[in-house]
């Protein structure tokens, strides 16, 4: 059986059970089912060559190496053991042959995979699978373990035959066997399709189980229409749009239920999600429960605190802002407030709320799917209602795969009077022109942002922002210019944002700390320096910081020389598309699903085989199949989830 060392190596690959091994499918195959004469080997393509060994010798130029001369081909090994030298010498004496797999170049093969054989030894019938593996675990060892697992485990089908027929699925057993031991000439597309289908189905099912489980848990019913809500609605700073009124209705009717709400509120940048969050908080406060609002950045948390403060001042609601700098002693008192605002730290560090009834996560996409799922696990039997807000619309198939456990509300309309932001692409060399535009805007009483491409907010990393700031101060004499970045203390960030939001600063030079959520309607000009270095979704979010008032707004994308094709593609895409939904779809295509699913950070992919963009049709089929399977054979559904998600399942369980 597996030694302890092997188990550790398998663990590194995330392989804990026999089924994990069975589902560790090959990355590619090598064809060792036919022999190619060395002189006919194509360039750049590995082939199987067989030749009689003539002589083995150790050569010293250009460096020490084992050279094996065979008929028509020579092998060269720079790393070799003494035993290999003897093996080839013996083969030469006995007239044995070497079967080597690799590329042949000018009659040489370097470090081929090889075996000594006798003439006429039969060739394998299957292609050789190549797996992703880890140091110290050879392909051959891994292959053996996988084949053993295939033999040891019952490979019966978790998908009943009526569904296999309906979706024309190959059997599970045939599929995995074929993928691990493919037969040349037999197409394995159907087997791959089955694997992807199974994986997507497992996710659909697990999300659906989570959704149902939620209905059996308890949360405090928050009836709404209390004194605070009514007082606030009377003095609302503006009329809610139709879409806002609709989503508010959806949210309040969820809150009335004795089960935890888990709702995603999506709406493009500037569509007015904050006020909805504020009203939901009042619904909780009216019922005598606390509400917490979490934002991904301190700047955003502080802004919410300021805005809620203005809105709620006449109502006498206790509002607290919990930030990194809040003194420990004060924290306890802050946590007793009716509404608490802070960063994600709010719900980590064992922060305890006496009566948390509603948790709101703003810009939830910044936290990633995995964090959301992990977060959910923390909840006890009684659980607060949850509202997640996002300005990055989630492409439909991605949503169906990773968010199907949530209910969704969408604000699909912008507040009246909004003018679309005009996007301009300007070469960095035309800086003077851009400075002129800033002066003009300020002359008309407006404000501007200048975003610097700071990759990492370390001390050294901030150098560009500092330099840009100093240069701009020199270039724009007479204007009030300020600098904002993530490493400033919370109070200082708050002070700068407060000055900017009250028009005491004309130009805010900043890093992407302002990327999400920041709302200063009087700012109508945004300059993004080296825009080619930003991602698509990021550009859309940044651009969304302007165009929040009734005034025409402009977003200038400054770009450097020598753009790569992908950078050019991104700039083109953001220039042509103002709709956040479209941008999100393009972003999914350009970046791939990993970024969306938060896999970059975790390195543990939510989906291994299927791709929500490329396999859209399959996603839809798996969704329909999941509904039917849960209805008609819930036991099979559970078994399917267990098989597929196995050890990862805890992440997905509600
Ligand atoms: P986001 O959805 O991006 O979070 P915000 O909640 O920050 O958007 O709202 C953007 C701006 O629009 C804010 O200044 C907000 O006060 C304003 N706003 C929100 N709803 C309306 C409305 N119904 N009518 C007019 N202005 C609104
Ligand atoms: Mg917002």
XYZ file of C-alpha atoms and ligand atoms in Angstrom:
682
model
C 0.000 0.000 0.000
C 0.937 3.616 -0.004
C 3.842 4.538 2.206
C 3.613 7.535 4.487
C 5.788 9.551 2.135
C 3.516 8.785 -0.770
C 0.450 9.828 1.176
C 2.099 13.165 1.887
C 2.847 13.690 -1.766
C -0.695 12.780 -2.738
C -1.960 15.184 -0.126
C 0.036 17.909 -1.849
C -1.934 17.171 -4.985
C -5.146 17.343 -2.958
C -5.668 13.589 -3.338
C -7.010 12.104 -0.115
C -9.283 9.294 -1.122
C -9.398 6.632 -3.810
C -12.041 8.647 -5.551
C -9.790 11.665 -5.524
C -7.254 9.514 -7.383
C -9.853 8.301 -9.833
C -10.875 11.855 -10.556
C -7.269 12.977 -11.003
C -7.553 12.921 -14.763
C -4.607 13.167 -17.172
C -3.393 16.498 -18.454
C -2.515 14.906 -21.804
C -1.455 11.656 -23.419
C 1.617 10.368 -25.116
C 1.290 7.936 -27.950
C 3.461 4.867 -27.428
C 1.261 2.539 -29.376
C 3.280 2.593 -32.577
C 6.940 2.780 -33.479
C 8.368 5.458 -35.734
C 11.685 4.870 -37.498
C 14.084 7.562 -36.204
C 14.787 8.955 -39.680
C 11.051 9.544 -40.175
C 10.414 11.248 -36.825
C 8.654 14.564 -37.362
C 10.230 17.713 -35.967
C 8.902 18.929 -32.639
C 6.662 15.970 -31.926
C 7.584 13.225 -29.475
C 7.400 9.705 -30.881
C 8.238 6.172 -29.867
C 11.457 4.897 -31.413
C 12.918 1.410 -31.116
C 16.484 0.425 -31.991
C 19.101 -2.181 -31.093
C 21.600 -0.916 -28.513
C 25.135 -0.906 -29.904
C 27.299 0.689 -27.259
C 27.130 2.946 -24.182
C 29.848 5.382 -23.161
C 30.439 8.307 -20.881
C 31.508 11.424 -22.750
C 32.932 14.581 -21.202
C 32.270 17.277 -23.806
C 30.575 19.689 -23.551
C 29.915 18.191 -20.139
C 29.705 14.812 -18.505
C 27.037 12.701 -20.131
C 25.948 9.176 -20.897
C 25.736 8.524 -24.617
C 23.938 5.422 -25.841
C 24.536 4.510 -29.465
C 21.723 2.507 -31.007
C 21.016 1.652 -34.621
C 19.944 4.834 -36.373
C 19.656 6.944 -33.227
C 21.704 7.999 -30.200
C 20.457 8.844 -26.705
C 22.033 11.386 -24.438
C 21.584 11.683 -20.650
C 23.156 14.481 -18.652
C 21.824 13.135 -15.383
C 22.277 9.423 -14.969
C 23.100 6.684 -12.517
C 25.896 4.135 -12.748
C 23.220 1.456 -12.904
C 21.942 2.960 -16.136
C 25.365 2.736 -17.733
C 25.569 -0.958 -16.817
C 22.016 -1.543 -17.998
C 22.848 -0.236 -21.478
C 26.183 -2.044 -21.594
C 24.408 -5.299 -20.827
C 21.726 -4.562 -23.409
C 24.464 -4.046 -26.018
C 26.114 -7.384 -25.087
C 22.803 -9.264 -25.292
C 21.669 -7.518 -28.469
C 18.611 -6.036 -26.718
C 16.720 -3.049 -27.942
C 15.789 0.311 -26.421
C 12.335 1.731 -26.768
C 12.595 5.461 -26.223
C 9.886 8.113 -26.222
C 10.769 11.690 -27.047
C 11.709 14.084 -29.753
C 14.365 13.081 -32.314
C 16.626 15.908 -33.450
C 19.414 15.298 -35.928
C 19.527 11.643 -34.900
C 19.735 12.459 -31.166
C 17.247 12.078 -28.337
C 17.931 13.929 -25.106
C 16.638 12.432 -21.858
C 13.937 10.327 -23.457
C 11.732 8.108 -21.338
C 12.906 4.565 -22.215
C 12.633 0.870 -21.576
C 14.903 -2.011 -22.585
C 12.967 -4.616 -24.551
C 13.538 -7.785 -26.526
C 12.749 -7.789 -30.186
C 9.050 -8.221 -30.915
C 7.857 -7.298 -27.434
C 4.233 -6.178 -27.862
C 3.409 -2.501 -27.764
C 0.960 -1.026 -25.316
C -2.578 -0.660 -26.585
C -3.413 2.437 -24.615
C -1.973 5.910 -24.897
C 0.196 6.848 -21.936
C -1.578 9.318 -19.662
C 0.485 12.149 -18.243
C -0.729 13.494 -14.906
C 0.024 16.585 -12.963
C 2.243 15.409 -10.184
C 4.614 16.661 -7.562
C 8.325 16.264 -6.814
C 9.272 12.724 -5.833
C 6.173 11.087 -7.259
C 6.892 9.704 -10.714
C 4.356 9.384 -13.496
C 4.696 5.615 -13.302
C 4.018 5.500 -9.543
C 1.068 7.803 -9.811
C -0.299 5.820 -12.741
C -0.064 2.597 -10.737
C -1.867 4.133 -7.773
C -4.622 5.387 -10.019
C -5.047 2.037 -11.745
C -5.197 0.348 -8.341
C -7.867 2.793 -7.228
C -9.845 2.089 -10.385
C -9.786 -1.619 -9.593
C -10.549 -1.265 -5.900
C -13.505 1.057 -6.093
C -17.040 0.350 -7.276
C -17.492 2.610 -10.265
C -21.243 2.408 -10.423
C -23.194 5.278 -11.801
C -24.611 7.943 -9.511
C -26.678 9.308 -12.373
C -29.761 7.137 -12.927
C -30.319 5.788 -16.403
C -33.282 8.006 -17.219
C -31.039 11.047 -16.926
C -28.131 9.377 -18.706
C -30.414 8.729 -21.625
C -31.961 12.145 -21.593
C -28.586 13.910 -21.674
C -26.832 11.201 -23.674
C -24.192 10.565 -21.086
C -21.607 7.847 -21.373
C -21.442 5.625 -18.285
C -19.240 6.819 -15.447
C -17.169 3.650 -15.328
C -16.481 3.582 -19.058
C -15.620 7.265 -19.004
C -13.040 7.157 -16.235
C -11.471 3.974 -17.545
C -11.169 5.410 -21.018
C -9.682 8.667 -19.781
C -7.050 6.901 -17.676
C -6.333 4.236 -20.314
C -7.403 5.684 -23.619
C -7.502 3.492 -26.659
C -5.922 4.986 -29.759
C -8.463 5.851 -32.354
C -11.293 5.947 -29.815
C -12.529 9.463 -29.335
C -12.717 10.404 -25.671
C -14.765 13.561 -26.120
C -17.854 11.838 -24.743
C -15.901 10.737 -21.683
C -14.700 14.277 -21.003
C -18.211 15.557 -21.480
C -19.406 13.111 -18.864
C -16.762 14.292 -16.376
C -17.646 17.929 -16.887
C -21.317 17.175 -16.630
C -20.797 15.269 -13.379
C -18.744 18.055 -11.909
C -21.264 20.735 -12.815
C -24.098 18.558 -11.594
C -22.357 18.066 -8.260
C -22.068 21.821 -7.835
C -25.653 22.433 -8.824
C -26.845 19.806 -6.386
C -24.701 20.979 -3.537
C -25.900 24.546 -3.983
C -29.486 23.348 -4.100
C -29.031 21.307 -0.943
C -27.530 24.370 0.708
C -30.481 26.429 -0.419
C -32.925 23.959 1.082
C -30.967 23.552 4.300
C -31.220 27.278 4.802
C -34.981 27.055 4.886
C -34.717 24.772 7.885
C -32.537 27.167 9.896
C -33.869 29.958 12.001
C -33.275 33.681 11.824
C -35.067 36.496 13.610
C -38.063 37.683 11.613
C -37.691 41.400 10.906
C -41.178 42.671 10.097
C -40.351 46.092 8.597
C -42.614 49.127 8.504
C -41.416 50.188 11.950
C -41.013 53.740 13.173
C -37.449 54.221 11.909
C -38.111 52.916 8.411
C -41.220 55.011 8.047
C -39.548 58.160 9.334
C -36.652 57.607 6.934
C -38.830 56.875 3.913
C -40.657 60.148 4.545
C -37.509 62.200 4.386
C -35.720 60.169 1.725
C -33.109 62.366 0.027
C -34.455 61.333 -3.415
C -37.194 59.238 -4.957
C -36.277 55.581 -5.285
C -36.152 54.358 -8.844
C -38.658 51.690 -9.821
C -35.909 49.096 -9.717
C -34.800 50.211 -6.258
C -38.362 50.006 -4.951
C -38.715 46.515 -6.393
C -35.515 45.135 -4.851
C -36.358 46.766 -1.538
C -39.621 44.894 -1.598
C -37.870 41.615 -2.326
C -35.479 42.185 0.536
C -38.041 43.233 3.123
C -40.279 40.291 2.343
C -37.296 37.952 2.884
C -36.496 39.656 6.172
C -39.983 39.011 7.477
C -39.358 35.268 7.230
C -38.083 33.257 10.200
C -35.331 31.794 7.964
C -32.059 33.453 7.078
C -32.141 35.509 3.911
C -29.193 35.010 1.595
C -29.686 37.447 -1.154
C -27.370 38.942 -3.702
C -28.184 42.495 -4.700
C -26.583 43.304 -7.995
C -26.652 46.524 -9.906
C -24.165 48.366 -12.039
C -21.867 50.941 -10.484
C -23.872 53.962 -9.419
C -27.257 52.249 -9.551
C -27.917 53.142 -5.911
C -27.395 50.058 -3.783
C -26.241 51.899 -0.656
C -29.585 53.438 0.173
C -31.203 50.009 -0.071
C -28.655 48.686 2.409
C -29.395 51.623 4.701
C -33.124 50.939 4.687
C -32.539 47.238 5.351
C -30.436 48.226 8.387
C -33.328 50.270 9.696
C -35.667 47.316 9.288
C -33.365 45.372 11.622
C -33.065 48.272 14.082
C -36.831 48.673 14.177
C -37.184 45.060 15.233
C -34.608 45.493 17.991
C -31.799 43.677 16.153
C -28.386 44.898 15.076
C -27.177 45.283 11.524
C -23.554 45.149 10.382
C -22.278 46.511 7.076
C -18.970 45.175 5.826
C -16.992 46.831 3.088
C -13.783 45.565 1.443
C -11.801 48.746 2.076
C -11.511 51.129 4.986
C -12.217 54.046 2.723
C -15.501 52.586 1.680
C -16.444 51.641 5.234
C -15.711 55.167 6.356
C -17.758 56.590 3.511
C -20.730 54.448 4.465
C -20.356 55.573 8.028
C -20.328 59.221 6.962
C -23.283 58.802 4.614
C -25.380 56.732 6.997
C -24.520 59.314 9.636
C -26.011 62.097 7.526
C -29.073 60.067 6.649
C -29.728 58.755 10.131
C -28.819 61.835 12.181
C -32.446 63.013 12.424
C -33.575 59.526 13.482
C -31.322 59.175 16.489
C -29.960 55.780 15.426
C -26.749 54.651 17.161
C -24.161 54.156 14.490
C -20.633 52.856 14.985
C -17.608 52.711 12.741
C -15.183 49.974 13.655
C -11.768 50.292 12.047
C -8.196 49.139 12.494
C -7.465 52.137 14.684
C -10.437 51.762 17.016
C -9.093 51.346 20.576
C -9.703 47.876 22.022
C -11.614 49.233 24.986
C -13.932 51.179 22.747
C -14.606 48.207 20.514
C -16.900 46.553 22.997
C -19.057 49.642 23.241
C -19.068 50.044 19.469
C -20.331 46.514 19.083
C -23.413 47.385 21.073
C -24.537 50.024 18.565
C -27.644 49.467 16.472
C -25.757 49.669 13.206
C -22.067 48.840 12.909
C -19.950 49.591 9.882
C -16.479 48.277 9.192
C -14.238 46.193 7.009
C -14.285 42.447 6.728
C -12.472 42.313 10.069
C -15.883 42.792 11.608
C -16.804 39.188 11.196
C -13.394 37.603 11.676
C -11.416 37.938 14.934
C -14.214 36.431 16.987
C -15.944 39.783 17.088
C -19.121 39.191 19.012
C -22.406 40.945 18.437
C -25.061 40.762 21.064
C -27.994 40.652 18.657
C -26.891 40.549 15.060
C -29.939 40.237 12.863
C -28.605 41.341 9.498
C -25.149 41.209 7.926
C -24.568 43.181 4.743
C -21.489 42.621 2.600
C -20.819 45.425 0.157
C -18.816 44.726 -3.014
C -18.971 41.058 -2.159
C -17.185 40.010 -5.353
C -14.033 41.372 -3.780
C -14.197 38.607 -1.255
C -14.459 35.711 -3.690
C -16.808 32.776 -3.796
C -14.674 30.681 -1.525
C -14.593 33.259 1.230
C -18.317 33.591 1.000
C -18.766 29.847 1.318
C -16.319 29.640 4.201
C -18.003 32.547 5.882
C -21.326 30.816 5.700
C -19.959 27.878 7.648
C -19.259 30.094 10.619
C -22.915 30.627 11.172
C -24.537 28.685 13.996
C -28.013 27.264 14.055
C -29.514 30.712 14.388
C -28.070 32.878 11.743
C -28.379 36.506 10.762
C -29.924 37.441 7.463
C -27.334 38.155 4.813
C -27.388 40.646 2.009
C -24.519 40.635 -0.449
C -24.092 43.533 -2.801
C -22.066 43.617 -5.973
C -21.505 46.013 -8.816
C -19.876 43.344 -10.914
C -22.714 41.536 -12.566
C -22.022 37.860 -12.619
C -22.241 36.184 -16.013
C -25.227 33.870 -16.055
C -23.491 30.521 -16.302
C -21.010 31.474 -13.617
C -23.815 32.575 -11.414
C -25.622 29.303 -11.958
C -22.572 27.350 -10.932
C -21.215 29.282 -8.020
C -24.073 31.392 -6.699
C -27.067 29.131 -7.094
C -27.465 29.014 -3.322
C -28.420 32.680 -3.298
C -31.541 34.563 -4.238
C -30.886 37.504 -6.495
C -32.257 40.984 -6.793
C -31.136 43.188 -9.649
C -31.249 46.964 -9.967
C -31.409 47.299 -13.709
C -31.863 51.031 -13.998
C -29.789 54.056 -13.068
C -31.145 57.038 -11.125
C -32.665 59.632 -13.448
C -30.553 62.236 -15.177
C -27.361 60.201 -15.383
C -25.244 60.899 -18.418
C -23.084 58.053 -19.629
C -19.416 58.576 -18.908
C -17.502 59.475 -22.065
C -14.394 57.332 -22.311
C -11.314 58.737 -24.062
C -8.135 56.922 -24.951
C -5.214 59.329 -24.888
C -1.509 58.614 -25.345
C 0.528 59.491 -22.272
C 2.575 61.856 -24.431
C -0.413 64.196 -24.625
C -0.261 64.917 -20.912
C -0.427 68.706 -21.299
C -3.836 68.397 -22.880
C -5.044 66.268 -19.980
C -3.752 68.802 -17.446
C -5.673 71.470 -19.361
C -8.870 69.441 -18.988
C -8.349 69.155 -15.260
C -7.957 72.919 -14.962
C -11.109 73.462 -17.038
C -13.148 71.070 -14.918
C -11.958 72.668 -11.688
C -12.685 76.097 -13.198
C -16.292 74.956 -13.560
C -16.447 73.894 -9.928
C -15.908 70.187 -10.543
C -13.389 67.745 -9.171
C -11.166 65.048 -10.572
C -9.398 61.790 -9.739
C -5.971 60.758 -10.982
C -5.419 57.034 -10.530
C -1.869 55.654 -10.480
C -1.062 52.078 -11.386
C 0.386 50.949 -8.094
C 0.758 47.229 -8.261
C 1.546 46.611 -4.655
C 0.956 49.034 -1.843
C 4.251 48.401 -0.118
C 6.531 51.289 0.814
C 8.547 50.919 -2.380
C 5.458 50.108 -4.396
C 3.923 53.437 -3.520
C 6.834 55.313 -5.020
C 5.022 55.910 -8.335
C 1.997 57.396 -6.602
C 4.209 59.687 -4.522
C 6.154 60.833 -7.558
C 3.042 61.387 -9.615
C 1.563 63.375 -6.769
C 4.618 65.610 -6.469
C 4.806 66.128 -10.233
C 1.130 67.033 -10.434
C 1.390 69.469 -7.536
C 4.116 71.239 -9.537
C 2.224 71.101 -12.805
C -1.107 72.247 -11.398
C -0.061 75.230 -9.287
C -3.037 76.916 -7.699
C -5.141 73.744 -7.504
C -5.606 71.849 -4.299
C -4.155 68.409 -4.878
C -4.137 65.576 -2.316
C -2.778 62.057 -2.169
C -4.673 58.989 -1.005
C -3.409 55.437 -0.707
C -4.078 52.328 1.295
C -1.154 52.682 3.696
C -2.321 55.910 5.262
C -3.779 55.515 8.770
C -7.551 55.079 8.758
C -8.208 58.526 10.261
C -6.034 60.222 7.681
C -7.742 58.409 4.841
C -11.052 59.450 6.315
C -9.926 63.073 6.562
C -8.792 63.153 2.927
C -12.040 61.584 1.721
C -14.023 63.983 3.838
C -12.171 66.945 2.301
C -12.655 65.562 -1.171
C -16.350 64.910 -0.698
C -16.807 68.510 0.491
C -14.940 69.952 -2.486
C -12.026 71.141 -0.383
C -9.740 69.176 -2.690
C -9.753 69.640 -6.470
C -7.690 66.702 -7.609
C -7.337 63.458 -5.729
C -4.221 61.541 -6.729
C -4.753 57.972 -5.627
C -4.132 54.294 -5.989
C -6.922 51.842 -6.635
C -8.065 52.274 -3.038
C -10.906 54.230 -4.555
C -11.748 51.454 -6.991
C -14.920 50.294 -5.333
C -17.824 52.144 -3.849
C -16.423 55.647 -3.495
C -19.193 58.109 -4.194
C -18.485 61.792 -4.728
C -21.058 63.000 -7.254
C -19.290 66.313 -7.853
C -16.254 64.545 -9.306
C -16.748 64.392 -13.050
C -13.301 63.717 -14.448
C -11.228 60.610 -13.982
C -7.733 60.123 -15.321
C -6.292 56.620 -15.210
C -2.585 56.547 -15.773
C -1.086 53.523 -17.581
C -4.591 52.216 -18.027
C -3.202 49.270 -19.958
C -2.001 47.834 -16.675
C -5.461 47.502 -15.172
C -7.932 44.671 -15.576
C -11.183 45.142 -17.385
C -13.511 44.908 -14.406
C -11.199 47.214 -12.514
C -11.350 49.856 -15.255
C -15.117 49.635 -15.265
C -15.271 50.065 -11.504
C -12.847 52.975 -11.579
C -14.785 54.644 -14.347
C -17.895 54.232 -12.216
C -16.498 56.739 -9.698
C -17.550 59.505 -12.088
C -20.862 60.039 -13.826
C -22.644 59.987 -10.450
C -24.119 63.444 -10.739
C -26.268 64.933 -13.479
C -23.196 66.407 -15.207
C -21.357 65.092 -18.256
C -18.410 63.085 -17.059
C -15.249 61.966 -18.748
C -12.889 59.095 -18.071
C -9.487 59.481 -19.661
C -7.440 56.342 -20.123
C -3.799 57.299 -20.529
C -1.746 54.609 -22.185
C 1.957 54.153 -22.725
C 3.879 53.121 -25.808
C 4.186 49.575 -27.087
C 0.965 48.016 -25.935
C 0.676 44.251 -25.843
C -2.203 42.724 -27.764
C -4.089 41.834 -24.635
C -3.657 45.343 -23.214
C -4.909 46.799 -26.477
C -7.872 44.402 -26.339
C -8.795 45.502 -22.835
C -8.615 49.199 -23.674
C -10.678 48.639 -26.780
C -13.264 46.675 -24.797
C -13.647 49.273 -22.065
C -13.820 52.031 -24.673
C -16.606 50.275 -26.538
C -18.665 48.965 -23.627
C -20.385 51.064 -20.997
C -22.624 48.276 -19.720
C -21.240 46.521 -16.677
C -22.873 43.275 -17.613
C -21.175 43.166 -20.981
C -17.864 44.128 -19.396
C -18.176 41.258 -16.921
C -18.776 38.766 -19.715
C -15.782 39.998 -21.653
C -13.720 39.914 -18.515
C -14.690 36.304 -17.924
C -13.530 35.480 -21.432
C -10.277 37.388 -21.126
C -9.257 36.355 -17.646
C -10.912 32.989 -17.283
C -13.128 31.795 -14.497
C -10.387 31.410 -11.892
C -10.259 35.085 -11.101
C -13.989 35.272 -10.763
C -14.219 32.305 -8.492
C -11.461 33.584 -6.260
C -9.229 30.655 -7.209
C -6.166 32.790 -7.684
C -5.938 33.292 -3.956
C -6.906 29.808 -2.900
C -5.152 27.762 -5.578
C -7.901 25.212 -5.078
C -10.189 25.340 -8.047
C -13.923 25.220 -7.573
C -14.227 23.671 -11.016
C -11.485 21.437 -12.345
C -12.820 20.229 -15.649
C -15.693 22.392 -16.755
C -15.372 25.997 -17.799
C -18.383 28.178 -17.195
C -17.630 30.218 -20.271
C -16.675 27.514 -22.744
C -19.165 24.914 -21.520
C -22.224 27.116 -21.251
C -24.559 24.581 -22.820
C -23.470 21.916 -20.383
C -24.033 24.246 -17.436
C -27.643 24.664 -18.515
C -28.133 20.927 -18.946
C -26.584 20.164 -15.577
C -28.879 22.670 -13.944
C -31.976 21.083 -15.428
C -30.707 17.622 -14.539
C -30.057 18.682 -10.945
C -33.655 19.786 -10.502
C -34.936 16.513 -11.841
C -32.539 14.362 -9.843
C -33.358 16.036 -6.546
C -37.037 15.499 -7.215
C -36.889 11.923 -8.413
C -33.951 10.372 -6.617
C -32.630 12.479 -3.740
C -30.491 9.594 -2.439
C -28.639 9.372 -5.754
C -28.243 13.130 -5.687
C -26.559 12.975 -2.276
C -24.305 10.154 -3.380
C -23.308 12.083 -6.454
C -22.344 15.117 -4.406
C -20.392 12.982 -1.952
C -18.456 11.277 -4.718
C -17.588 14.457 -6.525
C -17.024 16.936 -3.793
C -15.789 14.460 -1.182
C -13.251 16.217 0.952
C -14.010 19.583 -0.606
C -17.564 19.228 0.421
C -17.243 21.004 3.710
C -16.663 24.171 1.756
C -19.912 23.877 -0.037
C -22.092 22.628 2.730
C -24.475 25.210 4.054
P -23.699 51.864 -6.031
O -24.845 51.064 -6.517
O -22.580 51.919 -7.001
O -23.270 51.487 -4.652
P -24.470 54.303 -4.727
O -25.368 53.679 -3.752
O -23.142 54.768 -4.249
O -24.260 53.353 -5.981
O -25.270 55.470 -5.438
C -24.682 56.293 -6.416
C -25.177 57.724 -6.267
O -26.520 57.814 -6.690
C -25.135 58.213 -4.852
O -24.675 59.529 -4.849
C -26.560 58.119 -4.398
O -26.827 59.043 -3.390
C -27.306 58.423 -5.671
N -28.643 57.839 -5.774
C -28.996 56.590 -5.373
N -30.299 56.366 -5.634
C -30.774 57.472 -6.228
C -32.059 57.855 -6.720
N -33.092 57.037 -6.670
N -32.172 59.082 -7.260
C -31.115 59.906 -7.313
N -29.897 59.621 -6.846
C -29.704 58.412 -6.313
Mg -21.621 50.872 -3.714
